[in-house]
Tab-separated table of C-alpha atoms in Angstrom:
chain	number	residue	atom	x	y	z
G	206	MET	CA	0.000	0.000	0.000
G	207	ARG	CA	2.757	2.423	0.941
G	208	LEU	CA	4.625	1.466	-2.204
G	209	TRP	CA	1.573	2.313	-4.310
G	210	VAL	CA	1.283	5.777	-2.664
G	211	LEU	CA	4.957	6.508	-3.294
G	212	LEU	CA	4.625	5.510	-6.927
G	213	SER	CA	1.579	7.816	-7.279
G	214	LEU	CA	3.504	10.770	-5.825
G	215	LEU	CA	6.392	10.179	-8.207
G	216	LEU	CA	4.052	10.076	-11.185
G	217	LEU	CA	2.393	13.330	-10.014
G	218	GLN	CA	5.759	15.163	-9.815
G	219	GLU	CA	6.599	14.034	-13.350
G	220	THR	CA	3.327	15.303	-14.734
G	221	LEU	CA	3.387	18.756	-13.089
G	222	PRO	CA	6.206	20.216	-15.261
G	223	HIS	CA	4.477	18.822	-18.313
G	224	VAL	CA	1.218	20.624	-17.440
G	225	SER	CA	2.922	23.925	-16.662
G	226	GLY	CA	4.805	23.641	-19.912
G	227	GLN	CA	1.607	23.248	-21.848
G	228	SER	CA	0.082	26.217	-20.168
G	229	ALA	CA	3.157	28.309	-20.966
G	230	LYS	CA	3.075	27.271	-24.584
G	231	SER	CA	-0.644	27.936	-24.830
G	232	LYS	CA	-0.153	31.604	-23.879
G	233	HIS	CA	2.017	32.409	-26.920
G	234	PRO	CA	-0.491	31.498	-29.621
G	235	LYS	CA	-3.091	33.661	-27.886
G	236	GLU	CA	-1.033	36.818	-28.295
G	237	PRO	CA	-1.524	37.031	-32.059
G	238	GLY	CA	-5.185	36.366	-31.463
G	239	GLU	CA	-5.294	39.212	-28.994
G	240	ASN	CA	-3.645	41.528	-31.555
G	241	LYS	CA	-6.268	40.615	-34.068
G	242	ILE	CA	-8.937	41.851	-31.681
G	243	LYS	CA	-7.330	45.300	-31.335
G	244	PRO	CA	-8.489	46.562	-34.762
G	245	ILE	CA	-12.037	45.769	-33.657
G	246	ASN	CA	-11.513	48.075	-30.680
G	247	LYS	CA	-10.155	50.792	-32.999
G	248	LYS	CA	-13.240	50.634	-35.171
G	249	VAL	CA	-15.369	51.668	-32.218
G	250	LYS	CA	-13.526	55.000	-31.836
G	251	PRO	CA	-14.536	56.530	-35.216
G	252	LYS	CA	-18.174	55.927	-34.301
G	253	GLY	CA	-17.718	58.130	-31.285
G	254	LEU	CA	-15.977	60.768	-33.424
G	255	LYS	CA	-18.810	60.762	-35.932
G	256	MET	CA	-21.280	61.459	-33.179
G	257	LYS	CA	-19.179	64.419	-32.050
G	258	GLU	CA	-18.968	65.753	-35.594
G	259	ARG	CA	-22.732	65.694	-36.015
G	260	GLU	CA	-23.447	67.763	-32.939
G	261	PRO	CA	-22.068	71.115	-34.185
G	262	VAL	CA	-23.725	70.611	-37.585
G	263	ASP	CA	-27.116	70.141	-35.968
G	264	SER	CA	-26.728	73.105	-33.629
G	265	SER	CA	-25.427	75.463	-36.307
G	266	SER	CA	-28.142	74.567	-38.819
G	267	LYS	CA	-30.630	76.581	-36.779
G	268	SER	CA	-28.629	79.773	-37.277
G	269	GLN	CA	-27.383	79.099	-40.815
G	270	SER	CA	-28.064	81.790	-43.387
G	271	ILE	CA	-30.364	80.775	-46.252
G	272	LEU	CA	-28.384	83.088	-48.569
G	273	MET	CA	-25.657	81.662	-50.827
G	274	GLN	CA	-23.497	82.853	-53.699
G	275	VAL	CA	-23.335	80.769	-56.872
G	276	MET	CA	-19.706	80.182	-57.870
G	277	ASP	CA	-18.149	78.666	-61.008
G	278	LYS	CA	-19.029	75.123	-62.129
G	279	GLY	CA	-22.178	74.971	-60.014
G	280	ARG	CA	-20.415	75.424	-56.682
G	281	PHE	CA	-22.055	77.351	-53.829
G	282	GLN	CA	-20.535	79.507	-51.106
G	283	LYS	CA	-22.136	80.559	-47.846
G	284	LEU	CA	-21.890	84.306	-47.419
G	285	THR	CA	-20.422	86.095	-44.425
G	286	ALA	CA	-21.366	89.553	-43.147
G	287	THR	CA	-19.333	91.284	-45.889
G	288	LEU	CA	-18.122	90.443	-49.371
G	289	SER	CA	-15.690	92.333	-51.623
G	290	LEU	CA	-15.881	92.088	-55.423
G	291	SER	CA	-14.292	94.142	-58.176
G	292	ALA	CA	-16.598	96.517	-60.027
G	293	GLY	CA	-17.553	94.974	-63.359
G	294	GLN	CA	-18.062	91.491	-61.945
G	295	SER	CA	-21.456	89.820	-62.075
G	296	ILE	CA	-22.940	88.011	-59.086
G	297	GLU	CA	-25.694	85.463	-58.579
G	298	LEU	CA	-27.297	85.022	-55.152
G	299	ARG	CA	-29.753	82.339	-54.129
G	300	CYS	CA	-32.045	82.182	-51.142
G	301	LYS	CA	-33.589	78.832	-50.156
G	302	GLY	CA	-37.372	78.765	-50.074
G	303	SER	CA	-40.512	78.833	-52.183
G	304	ASN	CA	-41.625	82.367	-51.237
G	305	VAL	CA	-38.571	84.647	-50.991
G	306	THR	CA	-38.441	88.450	-50.663
G	307	TRP	CA	-35.299	90.455	-51.505
G	308	SER	CA	-33.837	93.748	-50.335
G	309	TYR	CA	-31.044	95.583	-52.169
G	310	PRO	CA	-29.810	99.166	-52.811
G	311	SER	CA	-32.973	101.180	-53.507
G	312	TYR	CA	-31.673	103.083	-56.519
G	313	LEU	CA	-31.705	99.818	-58.526
G	314	ASP	CA	-35.498	99.972	-58.210
G	315	THR	CA	-35.715	103.731	-58.695
G	316	PHE	CA	-34.092	103.565	-62.113
G	317	LYS	CA	-35.527	100.105	-62.976
G	318	ASP	CA	-32.022	98.898	-63.746
G	319	SER	CA	-32.007	96.146	-66.396
G	320	ARG	CA	-28.785	94.742	-64.927
G	321	LEU	CA	-30.813	93.384	-62.008
G	322	SER	CA	-32.870	90.214	-62.393
G	323	ILE	CA	-34.968	88.599	-59.659
G	324	LYS	CA	-36.799	85.303	-60.101
G	325	GLN	CA	-38.662	82.883	-57.852
G	326	LEU	CA	-38.126	79.209	-58.684
G	327	ASP	CA	-39.604	76.119	-57.040
G	328	ARG	CA	-37.018	75.731	-54.290
G	329	TYR	CA	-35.180	79.043	-54.168
G	330	GLY	CA	-35.239	82.718	-55.044
G	331	GLN	CA	-32.591	84.035	-57.422
G	332	LEU	CA	-30.961	87.482	-57.687
G	333	ILE	CA	-28.543	88.204	-60.541
G	334	LEU	CA	-26.649	91.485	-60.945
G	335	THR	CA	-24.539	91.899	-64.076
G	336	ASN	CA	-21.840	94.449	-64.937
G	337	SER	CA	-21.674	95.733	-61.351
G	338	THR	CA	-20.530	99.271	-60.543
G	339	ALA	CA	-19.278	101.029	-57.416
G	340	ALA	CA	-22.795	102.432	-56.980
G	341	ASP	CA	-24.110	98.887	-56.381
G	342	THR	CA	-22.246	98.747	-53.049
G	343	GLY	CA	-24.675	98.065	-50.214
G	344	GLU	CA	-26.758	95.559	-48.262
G	345	TYR	CA	-28.251	92.553	-50.043
G	346	SER	CA	-30.640	90.429	-48.002
G	347	CYS	CA	-33.476	87.936	-48.324
G	348	TRP	CA	-36.066	86.270	-46.146
G	349	LEU	CA	-38.951	83.835	-46.362
G	350	GLN	CA	-42.523	85.057	-46.299
G	351	LEU	CA	-45.126	83.172	-44.261
G	352	CYS	CA	-48.541	83.742	-45.781
G	353	ASN	CA	-52.053	82.996	-44.583
G	354	GLY	CA	-54.421	84.004	-47.331
G	355	ASN	CA	-53.598	87.576	-48.330
G	356	LYS	CA	-51.692	88.311	-45.118
G	357	CYS	CA	-47.934	87.689	-45.124
G	358	ARG	CA	-45.234	88.199	-42.551
G	359	LYS	CA	-41.460	87.826	-42.430
G	360	ASP	CA	-40.088	84.541	-41.093
G	361	GLU	CA	-37.432	85.843	-38.695
G	362	THR	CA	-35.816	82.390	-38.387
G	363	LYS	CA	-35.070	82.086	-42.107
G	364	THR	CA	-33.162	85.117	-43.358
G	365	GLY	CA	-29.854	85.917	-45.006
G	366	SER	CA	-27.845	89.106	-45.427
G	367	THR	CA	-24.488	90.326	-46.688
G	368	TYR	CA	-22.959	93.734	-47.395
G	369	ILE	CA	-21.179	93.778	-50.762
G	370	PHE	CA	-18.338	96.187	-51.547
G	371	PHE	CA	-17.890	96.629	-55.310
G	372	THR	CA	-14.367	98.039	-55.243
G	373	ASP	CA	-13.261	100.622	-57.796
G	374	LYS	CA	-10.002	102.545	-57.398
G	375	GLU	CA	-11.510	105.393	-59.454
G	376	GLU	CA	-14.559	105.600	-57.164
G	377	LEU	CA	-13.549	105.265	-53.520
G	378	PHE	CA	-16.878	106.740	-52.386
G	379	VAL	CA	-20.206	105.171	-53.335
G	380	PRO	CA	-21.571	107.499	-56.045
G	381	THR	CA	-24.724	109.526	-55.321
G	382	PRO	CA	-27.133	111.244	-57.738
G	383	SER	CA	-26.511	114.681	-56.211
G	384	TYR	CA	-23.491	116.823	-55.379
G	385	PHE	CA	-24.929	118.189	-52.138
G	386	GLU	CA	-27.004	116.622	-49.354
G	387	ILE	CA	-28.721	117.903	-46.214
G	388	VAL	CA	-28.194	115.987	-42.964
G	389	TYR	CA	-30.454	116.849	-40.023
G	390	LEU	CA	-28.954	116.863	-36.541
G	391	ASN	CA	-31.521	115.877	-33.968
G	392	PRO	CA	-30.451	115.884	-30.299
G	393	ASP	CA	-32.557	112.770	-29.635
G	394	LYS	CA	-30.987	110.422	-32.184
G	395	PRO	CA	-27.688	109.749	-34.004
G	396	ALA	CA	-27.003	111.547	-37.291
G	397	VAL	CA	-25.247	109.858	-40.206
G	398	ILE	CA	-23.057	111.559	-42.813
G	399	PRO	CA	-23.403	108.869	-45.508
G	400	CYS	CA	-19.960	109.000	-47.163
G	401	ARG	CA	-19.725	105.220	-47.629
G	402	VAL	CA	-16.707	103.712	-49.362
G	403	THR	CA	-16.369	100.977	-51.982
G	404	THR	CA	-13.083	99.736	-50.515
G	405	PRO	CA	-13.386	98.701	-46.844
G	406	SER	CA	-9.648	99.187	-46.218
G	407	ALA	CA	-9.676	102.847	-47.350
G	408	LYS	CA	-8.626	105.453	-44.782
G	409	VAL	CA	-11.446	107.992	-44.396
G	410	THR	CA	-11.352	111.350	-42.611
G	411	LEU	CA	-14.018	114.015	-41.984
G	412	HIS	CA	-13.400	117.699	-42.718
G	413	ARG	CA	-15.194	120.983	-42.087
G	414	GLU	CA	-15.341	123.410	-44.997
G	415	PHE	CA	-15.236	126.580	-42.887
G	416	PRO	CA	-13.151	127.040	-40.904
G	417	ALA	CA	-11.059	124.547	-42.914
G	418	GLU	CA	-10.095	121.774	-40.500
G	419	GLU	CA	-10.184	118.026	-39.978
G	420	ILE	CA	-12.810	116.850	-37.501
G	421	GLU	CA	-11.308	114.368	-35.078
G	422	THR	CA	-13.157	111.092	-34.530
G	423	ASP	CA	-12.922	109.761	-31.004
G	424	GLU	CA	-14.715	106.435	-31.624
G	425	THR	CA	-17.189	107.461	-28.933
G	426	ASN	CA	-19.127	110.570	-29.971
G	427	ILE	CA	-18.082	110.507	-33.637
G	428	ILE	CA	-17.324	107.130	-35.222
G	429	TYR	CA	-16.789	105.847	-38.754
G	430	ASP	CA	-18.577	102.811	-40.173
G	431	ALA	CA	-17.636	101.777	-43.733
G	432	LYS	CA	-21.218	100.557	-44.279
G	433	LYS	CA	-22.833	103.812	-43.088
G	434	GLY	CA	-20.376	106.707	-42.989
G	435	PHE	CA	-19.558	109.024	-40.085
G	436	VAL	CA	-22.011	108.743	-37.193
G	437	TYR	CA	-22.602	111.567	-34.688
G	438	GLN	CA	-23.891	109.703	-31.642
G	439	HIS	CA	-25.052	112.822	-29.769
G	440	PRO	CA	-25.531	115.737	-32.215
G	441	THR	CA	-25.466	119.310	-30.914
G	442	SER	CA	-25.835	122.719	-32.520
G	443	ASP	CA	-22.023	123.015	-32.497
G	444	HIS	CA	-21.867	120.336	-35.199
G	445	LYS	CA	-23.871	122.298	-37.793
G	446	GLY	CA	-22.148	123.552	-40.926
G	447	ILE	CA	-20.821	122.159	-44.215
G	448	VAL	CA	-18.561	119.097	-44.148
G	449	TYR	CA	-17.051	116.590	-46.582
G	450	CYS	CA	-15.115	113.321	-46.407
G	451	LYS	CA	-11.691	112.404	-47.773
G	452	ALA	CA	-10.597	108.839	-48.629
G	453	GLU	CA	-7.185	107.370	-49.427
G	454	SER	CA	-6.311	103.886	-50.700
G	455	GLN	CA	-3.086	103.264	-52.616
G	456	GLY	CA	-3.319	106.411	-54.661
G	457	ALA	CA	-4.328	110.066	-54.709
G	458	PRO	CA	-6.964	111.018	-52.095
G	459	GLN	CA	-10.551	111.494	-53.239
G	460	ILE	CA	-13.162	113.945	-51.941
G	461	SER	CA	-16.833	113.132	-51.327
G	462	ILE	CA	-19.788	115.383	-52.046
G	463	LYS	CA	-20.570	118.093	-49.474
G	464	TYR	CA	-23.042	117.673	-46.646
G	465	HIS	CA	-24.935	120.560	-45.031
G	466	LEU	CA	-25.576	119.749	-41.364
G	467	LEU	CA	-28.704	121.462	-40.036
G	468	TYR	CA	-29.582	121.360	-36.356
G	469	VAL	CA	-33.222	120.524	-35.555
G	470	GLU	CA	-35.074	120.953	-32.299
G	471	VAL	CA	-38.773	120.247	-32.674
G	472	PRO	CA	-40.732	118.256	-30.071
G	473	LYS	CA	-41.705	114.774	-31.227
G	474	GLY	CA	-45.339	113.769	-31.449
G	475	PRO	CA	-48.380	114.031	-33.706
G	476	PRO	CA	-48.407	116.978	-36.128
G	477	SER	CA	-49.108	120.445	-34.796
G	478	ALA	CA	-51.676	121.621	-37.349
G	479	THR	CA	-53.657	124.776	-38.045
G	480	ILE	CA	-56.426	125.398	-40.581
G	481	VAL	CA	-57.629	128.628	-42.213
G	482	ALA	CA	-60.373	129.218	-44.828
G	483	SER	CA	-60.181	132.169	-47.162
G	484	PRO	CA	-62.741	133.555	-47.288
G	485	SER	CA	-64.760	132.088	-44.439
G	486	ARG	CA	-67.990	133.438	-45.991
G	487	ALA	CA	-68.419	133.018	-49.741
G	488	LYS	CA	-70.990	133.850	-52.395
G	489	VAL	CA	-72.160	131.503	-55.115
G	490	SER	CA	-69.520	131.171	-57.888
G	491	ASP	CA	-66.771	132.528	-55.609
G	492	GLY	CA	-63.485	130.690	-55.254
G	493	ILE	CA	-62.306	129.529	-51.808
G	494	HIS	CA	-59.023	128.187	-50.393
G	495	VAL	CA	-58.798	126.104	-47.211
G	496	ALA	CA	-55.183	125.702	-46.022
G	497	CYS	CA	-53.964	123.124	-43.494
G	498	THR	CA	-50.443	123.824	-42.167
G	499	VAL	CA	-48.062	121.724	-40.037
G	500	LEU	CA	-44.759	122.723	-38.401
G	501	GLY	CA	-42.441	119.814	-37.678
G	502	GLU	CA	-39.075	118.118	-37.999
G	503	PRO	CA	-37.348	118.563	-41.365
G	504	ASP	CA	-36.988	114.835	-42.011
G	505	VAL	CA	-40.486	113.764	-40.877
G	506	ASP	CA	-43.053	113.349	-43.638
G	507	VAL	CA	-46.641	114.484	-43.094
G	508	SER	CA	-49.620	113.176	-45.038
G	509	PHE	CA	-52.961	114.972	-45.361
G	510	SER	CA	-56.532	113.857	-45.966
G	511	TRP	CA	-59.739	115.909	-46.213
G	512	LEU	CA	-63.432	115.692	-45.344
G	513	TYR	CA	-65.676	118.413	-46.883
G	514	PRO	CA	-69.402	119.064	-47.490
G	515	GLY	CA	-69.572	118.240	-51.214
G	516	GLN	CA	-67.481	115.055	-50.961
G	517	GLU	CA	-70.359	112.568	-51.202
G	518	LEU	CA	-71.784	114.544	-54.091
G	519	GLU	CA	-68.395	114.338	-55.826
G	520	ARG	CA	-68.073	118.077	-56.070
G	521	PRO	CA	-64.890	119.001	-57.996
G	522	VAL	CA	-62.055	120.181	-55.767
G	523	ILE	CA	-58.321	120.685	-56.230
G	524	VAL	CA	-55.919	119.555	-53.480
G	525	GLN	CA	-52.292	120.715	-53.516
G	526	SER	CA	-49.731	119.494	-50.964
G	527	PHE	CA	-46.143	120.695	-50.567
G	528	TRP	CA	-43.463	121.465	-47.985
G	529	ARG	CA	-40.411	123.681	-47.471
G	530	LEU	CA	-37.697	124.319	-44.895
G	531	ILE	CA	-37.347	127.511	-42.907
G	532	ASN	CA	-34.424	128.719	-40.799
G	533	ARG	CA	-35.531	130.096	-37.436
G	534	GLY	CA	-32.471	132.346	-37.260
G	535	THR	CA	-30.767	130.475	-34.390
G	536	GLY	CA	-29.270	127.677	-36.421
G	537	HIS	CA	-32.427	125.594	-36.062
G	538	THR	CA	-34.436	124.385	-39.051
G	539	THR	CA	-38.155	123.608	-39.238
G	540	ARG	CA	-40.249	121.995	-41.959
G	541	ILE	CA	-43.517	123.577	-43.036
G	542	SER	CA	-45.899	121.075	-44.623
G	543	LYS	CA	-49.076	122.408	-46.188
G	544	SER	CA	-52.161	121.074	-47.955
G	545	VAL	CA	-54.575	123.427	-49.703
G	546	LEU	CA	-58.103	122.485	-50.785
G	547	ILE	CA	-59.455	124.716	-53.566
G	548	ILE	CA	-63.014	125.145	-54.836
G	549	GLU	CA	-63.127	127.371	-57.904
G	550	ASP	CA	-66.925	127.660	-58.208
G	551	PHE	CA	-68.549	127.794	-54.778
G	552	GLU	CA	-72.173	126.602	-54.441
G	553	GLY	CA	-74.605	126.489	-51.567
G	554	ARG	CA	-73.981	122.777	-51.016
G	555	ASP	CA	-70.281	123.554	-50.454
G	556	ALA	CA	-71.100	125.417	-47.254
G	557	GLY	CA	-70.253	123.595	-44.037
G	558	ASN	CA	-67.325	122.095	-42.121
G	559	TYR	CA	-63.964	121.477	-43.759
G	560	ILE	CA	-61.899	118.927	-41.840
G	561	CYS	CA	-58.152	118.333	-42.315
G	562	ILE	CA	-56.420	115.226	-40.932
G	563	ALA	CA	-52.619	115.541	-40.699
G	564	GLN	CA	-50.641	112.403	-39.894
G	565	ASN	CA	-47.031	111.397	-39.239
G	566	LEU	CA	-45.407	108.327	-37.678
G	567	GLN	CA	-46.256	109.520	-34.158
G	568	GLY	CA	-49.984	109.969	-34.758
G	569	ALA	CA	-52.673	112.111	-36.330
G	570	THR	CA	-54.165	115.550	-35.634
G	571	THR	CA	-57.595	116.700	-36.814
G	572	VAL	CA	-58.494	120.359	-37.283
G	573	ALA	CA	-61.633	121.924	-38.757
G	574	THR	CA	-63.039	125.224	-39.944
G	575	ARG	CA	-66.400	126.320	-41.327
G	576	VAL	CA	-67.246	128.110	-44.564
G	577	GLU	CA	-70.613	129.882	-44.670
G	578	LEU	CA	-72.735	130.871	-47.645
G	579	ASN	CA	-72.906	134.653	-47.762
């Protein structure tokens, strides 16, 4: 029995190295297998990267502009806040959407310029401007219209805008149709001297005609914006006078048109109107004039409408409306707006109340007078 146990122990000792040897050898073949698994782990990482790449695309799509520029060979380019092109170049803009409205420099509409073409296609609106000039410099924007029946409104979430400089070394300032402009200085709002440039890098200075001097800009009260011109943030009567701008850009300096700065100090609100009939008593076949007059700010338009006795009977009347500026002698300027109703052949049915309604952006004022049959 003891002999059998000893033999068993000897056999066990012989087998132990053999087993450990097998286990040692079995580890080596597994290493290549383990290396083969590593590429599988690497493939997982790009999936995580793709998820990260999608996030900024999704978040930015909400604020993306719907305005794009068509480039060569059918390529498209998203537009930034500003774009510089050489005068003479043509440009095509597209705005995504089936009901697009465009805004562009107003003079292109005023003169019905044939160089401008606007079309609405199924999926986008198209604006094409050919043979551009320095005068085309300005803001170009588009937006989608949301319509319900005949009522439409602007979709504020789907818009696009860019300011395009059409550079021309011969025209550093954006050309204007006149050689002289009036700028009103109101103490309640900024005033803009619109000497805009076609080259954003041009150096621009502001000058007073008399006494001849350069007006310093402090970037606080007087600043320069290439898209607007010089801005007086807080105009005062000391700023009135005649000024001009000077621009320099790799060549001889150029001078803008002149601007006459007029200081205005008229209280804001509905029109201050008066009405007078001449004569106030008329005979049959007489002629009468009823004048409605408003004093107000020089740059505030006033519209007039009339109610009079013979209106329902379609009595013939003549209505003349006009305005002019007057200087109050203290450097302040006021606008006189007037509407005159004329009846050349007075009849008995023309007798009665003549009512004038004067309206501006702040409201309306109604005044009345009476004309009697004499």
